[in-house]
Tab-separated table of C-alpha atoms in Angstrom:
chain	number	residue	atom	x	y	z
A	1000	UNK	CA	0.000	0.000	0.000
A	1001	UNK	CA	2.840	2.366	0.893
A	1002	UNK	CA	4.534	1.706	-2.439
A	1003	UNK	CA	1.260	2.265	-4.275
A	1004	UNK	CA	0.776	5.576	-2.443
A	1005	UNK	CA	4.305	6.665	-3.312
A	1006	UNK	CA	3.701	5.928	-6.984
A	1007	UNK	CA	0.518	8.014	-6.915
A	1008	UNK	CA	2.376	10.920	-5.333
A	1009	UNK	CA	5.113	10.621	-7.956
A	1010	UNK	CA	2.582	10.626	-10.787
A	1011	UNK	CA	0.836	13.641	-9.271
A	1012	UNK	CA	4.160	15.464	-8.893
A	1013	UNK	CA	5.067	14.768	-12.538
A	1014	UNK	CA	1.649	15.955	-13.664
A	1015	UNK	CA	2.073	19.246	-11.785
A	1016	UNK	CA	5.537	19.749	-13.297
A	1017	UNK	CA	4.176	19.095	-16.781
A	1018	UNK	CA	1.361	21.606	-16.219
A	1019	UNK	CA	3.760	24.252	-14.924
A	1020	UNK	CA	6.131	23.618	-17.826
A	1021	UNK	CA	3.290	23.986	-20.338
A	1022	UNK	CA	2.110	27.169	-18.591
A	1023	UNK	CA	5.622	28.635	-18.780
A	1024	UNK	CA	5.886	27.867	-22.494
A	1025	UNK	CA	2.423	29.309	-23.122
A	1026	UNK	CA	3.236	32.501	-21.229
A	1027	UNK	CA	6.612	32.883	-22.944
A	1028	UNK	CA	4.928	32.852	-26.335
A	1029	UNK	CA	2.364	35.477	-25.448
A	1030	UNK	CA	3.087	38.963	-26.823
A	1031	UNK	CA	3.830	41.733	-24.323
A	1032	UNK	CA	0.865	43.832	-23.186
A	1033	UNK	CA	0.175	47.150	-24.920
A	1034	UNK	CA	-0.538	50.434	-23.136
A	1035	UNK	CA	-2.257	53.200	-25.130
A	1036	UNK	CA	-2.416	56.914	-24.295
A	1037	UNK	CA	-4.910	58.797	-26.449
A	1038	UNK	CA	-4.623	62.315	-27.832
A	1039	UNK	CA	-6.228	65.694	-27.222
A	1040	UNK	CA	-10.024	65.635	-27.187
A	1041	UNK	CA	-10.130	61.837	-27.325
A	1042	UNK	CA	-10.729	59.336	-24.547
A	1043	UNK	CA	-9.651	55.868	-23.548
A	1044	UNK	CA	-12.663	53.984	-24.761
A	1045	UNK	CA	-14.583	55.505	-27.646
A	1046	UNK	CA	-14.283	56.827	-31.186
A	1047	UNK	CA	-10.825	56.924	-32.686
A	1048	UNK	CA	-9.113	55.273	-29.703
A	1049	UNK	CA	-11.568	52.380	-29.784
A	1050	UNK	CA	-10.586	51.872	-33.437
A	1051	UNK	CA	-6.903	51.720	-32.495
A	1052	UNK	CA	-7.607	49.173	-29.740
A	1053	UNK	CA	-9.557	47.044	-32.212
A	1054	UNK	CA	-6.658	47.156	-34.694
A	1055	UNK	CA	-4.266	45.782	-32.085
A	1056	UNK	CA	-6.608	43.064	-30.829
A	1057	UNK	CA	-7.547	41.879	-34.299
A	1058	UNK	CA	-3.918	41.742	-35.416
A	1059	UNK	CA	-2.700	39.976	-32.258
A	1060	UNK	CA	-5.480	37.801	-30.783
A	1061	UNK	CA	-5.361	37.368	-27.011
A	1062	UNK	CA	-3.138	40.388	-26.369
A	1063	UNK	CA	-3.774	42.460	-23.241
A	1064	UNK	CA	-4.439	46.125	-24.071
A	1065	UNK	CA	-4.680	48.844	-21.432
A	1066	UNK	CA	-6.112	52.088	-22.799
A	1067	UNK	CA	-5.466	54.813	-20.238
A	1068	UNK	CA	-8.413	56.702	-18.780
A	1069	UNK	CA	-7.353	59.920	-17.086
A	1070	UNK	CA	-10.213	60.475	-14.663
A	1071	UNK	CA	-13.274	58.664	-13.382
A	1072	UNK	CA	-15.331	58.833	-16.569
A	1073	UNK	CA	-14.982	59.265	-20.323
A	1074	UNK	CA	-16.251	62.840	-20.029
A	1075	UNK	CA	-13.640	63.616	-17.383
A	1076	UNK	CA	-10.963	61.884	-19.462
A	1077	UNK	CA	-11.697	64.182	-22.410
A	1078	UNK	CA	-11.751	67.273	-20.199
A	1079	UNK	CA	-8.449	66.319	-18.572
A	1080	UNK	CA	-6.786	66.155	-21.993
A	1081	UNK	CA	-7.132	69.947	-21.972
A	1082	UNK	CA	-7.088	71.057	-18.361
A	1083	UNK	CA	-5.268	68.596	-16.056
A	1084	UNK	CA	-1.624	69.390	-15.336
A	1085	UNK	CA	0.496	67.019	-17.440
A	1086	UNK	CA	2.905	66.249	-14.615
A	1087	UNK	CA	-0.050	65.137	-12.498
A	1088	UNK	CA	-1.326	63.027	-15.390
A	1089	UNK	CA	2.047	61.304	-15.775
A	1090	UNK	CA	2.210	60.616	-12.034
A	1091	UNK	CA	-1.305	59.150	-12.135
A	1092	UNK	CA	-0.407	56.872	-15.047
A	1093	UNK	CA	2.801	55.707	-13.376
A	1094	UNK	CA	0.701	54.675	-10.380
A	1095	UNK	CA	-1.819	52.837	-12.604
A	1096	UNK	CA	0.920	50.910	-14.412
A	1097	UNK	CA	2.776	49.975	-11.231
A	1098	UNK	CA	-0.366	48.348	-9.821
A	1099	UNK	CA	-1.258	46.365	-12.943
A	1100	UNK	CA	0.194	42.872	-12.437
A	1101	UNK	CA	-0.221	42.053	-16.111
A	1102	UNK	CA	2.473	44.633	-16.907
A	1103	UNK	CA	5.082	43.534	-14.385
A	1104	UNK	CA	7.305	41.833	-16.988
A	1105	UNK	CA	7.200	44.786	-19.366
A	1106	UNK	CA	4.924	46.331	-21.962
A	1107	UNK	CA	4.902	48.097	-25.307
A	1108	UNK	CA	3.498	51.621	-25.431
A	1109	UNK	CA	1.579	53.461	-28.138
A	1110	UNK	CA	1.026	57.210	-27.785
A	1111	UNK	CA	-1.279	59.079	-30.146
A	1112	UNK	CA	-0.728	62.795	-30.772
A	1113	UNK	CA	-0.042	64.538	-27.435
A	1114	UNK	CA	-0.334	61.140	-25.712
A	1115	UNK	CA	2.995	60.270	-27.346
A	1116	UNK	CA	5.082	62.803	-25.464
A	1117	UNK	CA	3.130	62.097	-22.286
A	1118	UNK	CA	3.855	58.376	-22.355
A	1119	UNK	CA	7.479	59.148	-23.266
A	1120	UNK	CA	7.576	61.059	-19.975
A	1121	UNK	CA	6.298	57.899	-18.277
A	1122	UNK	CA	9.243	55.954	-19.728
A	1123	UNK	CA	11.684	58.619	-18.521
A	1124	UNK	CA	10.241	59.050	-15.035
A	1125	UNK	CA	8.843	55.617	-14.149
A	1126	UNK	CA	11.003	52.662	-15.206
A	1127	UNK	CA	8.913	50.080	-13.342
A	1128	UNK	CA	7.228	48.255	-14.928
A	1129	UNK	CA	9.678	48.469	-17.843
A	1130	UNK	CA	8.681	49.840	-21.231
A	1131	UNK	CA	9.995	47.685	-24.085
A	1132	UNK	CA	9.088	49.569	-27.274
A	1133	UNK	CA	7.625	53.060	-27.574
A	1134	UNK	CA	5.612	53.993	-30.666
A	1135	UNK	CA	4.455	57.589	-31.093
A	1136	UNK	CA	1.887	58.494	-33.745
A	1137	UNK	CA	1.979	62.120	-34.900
A	1138	UNK	CA	3.273	63.184	-31.498
A	1139	UNK	CA	4.502	66.720	-30.937
A	1140	UNK	CA	7.792	66.100	-29.203
A	1141	UNK	CA	7.841	69.882	-29.309
A	1142	UNK	CA	5.196	72.088	-30.871
A	1143	UNK	CA	4.375	75.662	-31.846
A	1144	UNK	CA	0.879	76.377	-33.075
A	1145	UNK	CA	-2.581	74.867	-32.660
A	1146	UNK	CA	-4.165	74.666	-36.135
A	1147	UNK	CA	-7.348	72.717	-35.327
A	1148	UNK	CA	-9.032	70.334	-32.898
A	1149	UNK	CA	-11.283	67.273	-33.193
A	1150	UNK	CA	-14.830	68.188	-34.260
A	1151	UNK	CA	-16.968	68.061	-31.126
A	1152	UNK	CA	-14.259	69.668	-29.006
A	1153	UNK	CA	-13.399	72.503	-31.361
A	1154	UNK	CA	-14.988	75.046	-29.010
A	1155	UNK	CA	-12.221	74.294	-26.518
A	1156	UNK	CA	-9.615	75.156	-29.133
A	1157	UNK	CA	-10.895	78.674	-29.662
A	1158	UNK	CA	-10.560	79.305	-25.958
A	1159	UNK	CA	-7.142	77.604	-25.792
A	1160	UNK	CA	-5.842	79.776	-28.641
A	1161	UNK	CA	-6.945	82.887	-26.775
A	1162	UNK	CA	-5.193	81.754	-23.599
A	1163	UNK	CA	-1.991	80.909	-25.473
A	1164	UNK	CA	-2.067	84.299	-27.166
A	1165	UNK	CA	-2.528	86.013	-23.808
A	1166	UNK	CA	0.551	84.292	-22.433
A	1167	UNK	CA	1.476	80.635	-22.783
A	1168	UNK	CA	4.162	80.945	-20.105
A	1169	UNK	CA	2.129	82.648	-17.410
A	1170	UNK	CA	2.304	80.529	-14.294
A	1171	UNK	CA	-1.467	80.070	-14.020
A	1172	UNK	CA	-1.741	78.953	-17.655
A	1173	UNK	CA	1.263	76.617	-17.452
A	1174	UNK	CA	-0.189	74.867	-14.422
A	1175	UNK	CA	-3.652	74.251	-15.803
A	1176	UNK	CA	-3.636	74.288	-19.623
A	1177	UNK	CA	-2.238	71.090	-21.116
A	1178	UNK	CA	-1.343	72.516	-24.524
A	1179	UNK	CA	0.628	75.372	-22.932
A	1180	UNK	CA	2.748	72.818	-21.079
A	1181	UNK	CA	4.273	71.490	-24.292
A	1182	UNK	CA	4.258	74.852	-26.123
A	1183	UNK	CA	7.719	75.693	-27.441
A	1184	UNK	CA	7.987	79.269	-28.704
A	1185	UNK	CA	11.024	79.524	-31.034
A	1186	UNK	CA	10.717	83.314	-30.942
A	1187	UNK	CA	11.409	83.363	-27.208
A	1188	UNK	CA	13.610	80.409	-26.336
A	1189	UNK	CA	14.803	81.788	-23.014
A	1190	UNK	CA	11.281	82.353	-21.734
A	1191	UNK	CA	10.307	78.851	-22.838
A	1192	UNK	CA	13.221	77.179	-21.072
A	1193	UNK	CA	12.652	79.072	-17.835
A	1194	UNK	CA	8.851	78.825	-17.650
A	1195	UNK	CA	7.824	75.555	-19.335
A	1196	UNK	CA	6.666	73.204	-16.557
A	1197	UNK	CA	6.667	70.022	-18.641
A	1198	UNK	CA	8.287	69.943	-22.083
A	1199	UNK	CA	11.505	71.778	-21.183
A	1200	UNK	CA	11.962	69.253	-18.381
A	1201	UNK	CA	11.419	66.022	-20.311
A	1202	UNK	CA	13.526	67.366	-23.214
A	1203	UNK	CA	16.376	68.137	-20.800
A	1204	UNK	CA	16.568	71.826	-21.722
A	1205	UNK	CA	17.226	73.187	-18.233
A	1206	UNK	CA	19.746	70.606	-17.143
A	1207	UNK	CA	20.476	66.911	-17.420
A	1208	UNK	CA	18.582	64.386	-15.341
A	1209	UNK	CA	20.685	61.269	-15.831
A	1210	UNK	CA	17.800	59.009	-14.806
A	1211	UNK	CA	15.817	60.238	-17.827
A	1212	UNK	CA	18.580	59.007	-20.131
A	1213	UNK	CA	18.965	55.730	-18.291
A	1214	UNK	CA	15.233	55.016	-18.210
A	1215	UNK	CA	14.734	55.767	-21.907
A	1216	UNK	CA	16.989	52.897	-22.994
A	1217	UNK	CA	14.235	51.203	-24.958
A	1218	UNK	CA	14.477	48.256	-27.298
A	1219	UNK	CA	12.924	50.425	-30.035
A	1220	UNK	CA	11.658	54.015	-30.159
A	1221	UNK	CA	9.422	54.325	-33.232
A	1222	UNK	CA	8.269	57.783	-34.390
A	1223	UNK	CA	5.568	58.138	-37.034
A	1224	UNK	CA	5.265	61.367	-39.002
A	1225	UNK	CA	2.162	62.209	-41.040
A	1226	UNK	CA	3.365	64.050	-44.117
A	1227	UNK	CA	0.084	65.968	-44.652
A	1228	UNK	CA	-0.555	66.650	-40.975
A	1229	UNK	CA	-2.761	69.714	-40.510
A	1230	UNK	CA	-2.736	69.428	-36.714
A	1231	UNK	CA	0.939	69.637	-35.753
A	1232	UNK	CA	3.220	72.625	-36.251
A	1233	UNK	CA	5.888	71.941	-37.317
A	1234	UNK	CA	5.333	68.451	-38.718
A	1235	UNK	CA	9.065	67.789	-38.262
A	1236	UNK	CA	8.483	67.760	-34.496
A	1237	UNK	CA	6.956	64.288	-34.937
A	1238	UNK	CA	10.550	63.164	-35.569
A	1239	UNK	CA	11.963	65.549	-32.924
A	1240	UNK	CA	12.774	68.293	-35.437
A	1241	UNK	CA	11.852	71.912	-34.734
A	1242	UNK	CA	12.142	75.530	-35.840
A	1243	UNK	CA	15.534	77.166	-35.708
A	1244	UNK	CA	15.683	79.750	-32.942
A	1245	UNK	CA	14.328	83.235	-33.561
A	1246	UNK	CA	11.916	82.411	-36.408
A	1247	UNK	CA	9.139	80.007	-37.360
A	1248	UNK	CA	9.943	78.985	-40.942
A	1249	UNK	CA	13.168	77.000	-41.257
A	1250	UNK	CA	13.509	73.776	-39.287
A	1251	UNK	CA	16.308	71.522	-38.117
A	1252	UNK	CA	16.295	67.735	-37.809
A	1253	UNK	CA	16.777	65.697	-34.663
A	1254	UNK	CA	20.329	64.888	-35.753
A	1255	UNK	CA	21.102	68.620	-36.085
A	1256	UNK	CA	19.714	69.480	-32.651
A	1257	UNK	CA	21.593	70.073	-29.415
A	1258	UNK	CA	19.353	67.428	-27.850
A	1259	UNK	CA	20.939	64.866	-30.175
A	1260	UNK	CA	24.459	66.216	-30.550
A	1261	UNK	CA	24.893	66.563	-26.771
A	1262	UNK	CA	22.939	63.317	-26.310
A	1263	UNK	CA	20.807	64.816	-23.563
A	1264	UNK	CA	18.244	61.986	-23.730
A	1265	UNK	CA	20.421	59.189	-25.023
A	1266	UNK	CA	18.800	59.338	-28.466
A	1267	UNK	CA	22.162	59.595	-30.227
A	1268	UNK	CA	23.375	56.452	-28.491
A	1269	UNK	CA	20.115	54.676	-29.344
A	1270	UNK	CA	20.430	55.794	-32.971
A	1271	UNK	CA	23.906	54.288	-33.236
A	1272	UNK	CA	22.451	51.002	-31.996
A	1273	UNK	CA	19.647	51.170	-34.609
A	1274	UNK	CA	17.036	51.594	-31.880
A	1275	UNK	CA	15.389	54.663	-33.416
A	1276	UNK	CA	12.879	54.122	-36.212
A	1277	UNK	CA	11.525	56.991	-38.331
A	1278	UNK	CA	8.363	56.024	-40.221
A	1279	UNK	CA	6.108	58.222	-42.348
A	1280	UNK	CA	2.551	58.096	-43.643
A	1281	UNK	CA	1.333	60.099	-46.621
A	1282	UNK	CA	-1.778	61.321	-44.848
A	1283	UNK	CA	-3.303	63.773	-42.374
A	1284	UNK	CA	-3.090	63.547	-38.595
A	1285	UNK	CA	-3.459	59.929	-37.341
A	1286	UNK	CA	-4.791	58.754	-40.698
A	1287	UNK	CA	-3.447	55.332	-41.648
A	1288	UNK	CA	-4.881	52.108	-43.032
A	1289	UNK	CA	-5.244	48.763	-41.333
A	1290	UNK	CA	-2.861	47.272	-43.904
A	1291	UNK	CA	-0.208	49.887	-43.088
A	1292	UNK	CA	-0.630	49.223	-39.362
A	1293	UNK	CA	-0.264	45.461	-39.775
A	1294	UNK	CA	2.796	45.812	-42.011
A	1295	UNK	CA	4.665	48.543	-40.152
A	1296	UNK	CA	3.536	48.499	-36.508
A	1297	UNK	CA	2.508	44.962	-35.546
A	1298	UNK	CA	6.109	43.650	-35.780
A	1299	UNK	CA	7.035	45.973	-32.886
A	1300	UNK	CA	4.191	44.597	-30.754
A	1301	UNK	CA	4.928	40.875	-31.030
């Protein structure tokens, strides 16, 4: 009887090991989760963002997708894309990601429009859980101008333009108006560097935070520029280019910038390791086909 019991225990032990081994193999073949941060006037869970979520899930069945909601409702999420301090938003997202057990082994990130520079700030400030690949779609890594806004929220834009014209770098506006916080005025560089509460910090334009460079050591940083973009000014900012100081006509590329040449963010080092990818779409802001997405983006998500 004792021998029979021992054999049963051995068989049970082997069965458990086999199950655990299969589970490990299954988990190792699963693609990393995807975290999405939507753009201005959008929300986590409707309209354009819902379309992007569907693209990912259809292309990679079974993948876990977390679309960030900034606030307690969709309405609040939309409102916060205009009026919640970006630094507070980034801190909130870092807290959300740190508590999500499905992300503990790493995740890929997709940022749409202004959500791209916001989730880049997450990578720079909050290395746990680790970001693997970062993909930014039409994101203003620095911007000057606000040509138009999504349809139903266009009334906000008229008011935002007025506030920016009054004084983008006034303390009260910098603290509470999202678009002012990543406003880079090439006609007044000194004022921008001294007063910008968000963009000048994450672009290392007031000093070097070594942790930002260390934390941004991604596997791939993919930047997508929309060649007919009527939303972003200048379009080159979607690849980290910008206007030359003192005017708003001629631009420089990332490689010509002090950010790159002094390697303030580690982008030069990443470029030498072929970790920067510059993609383009011949369309307007965030306009791309499912076929283009499957061909050019899905490989970075598997």
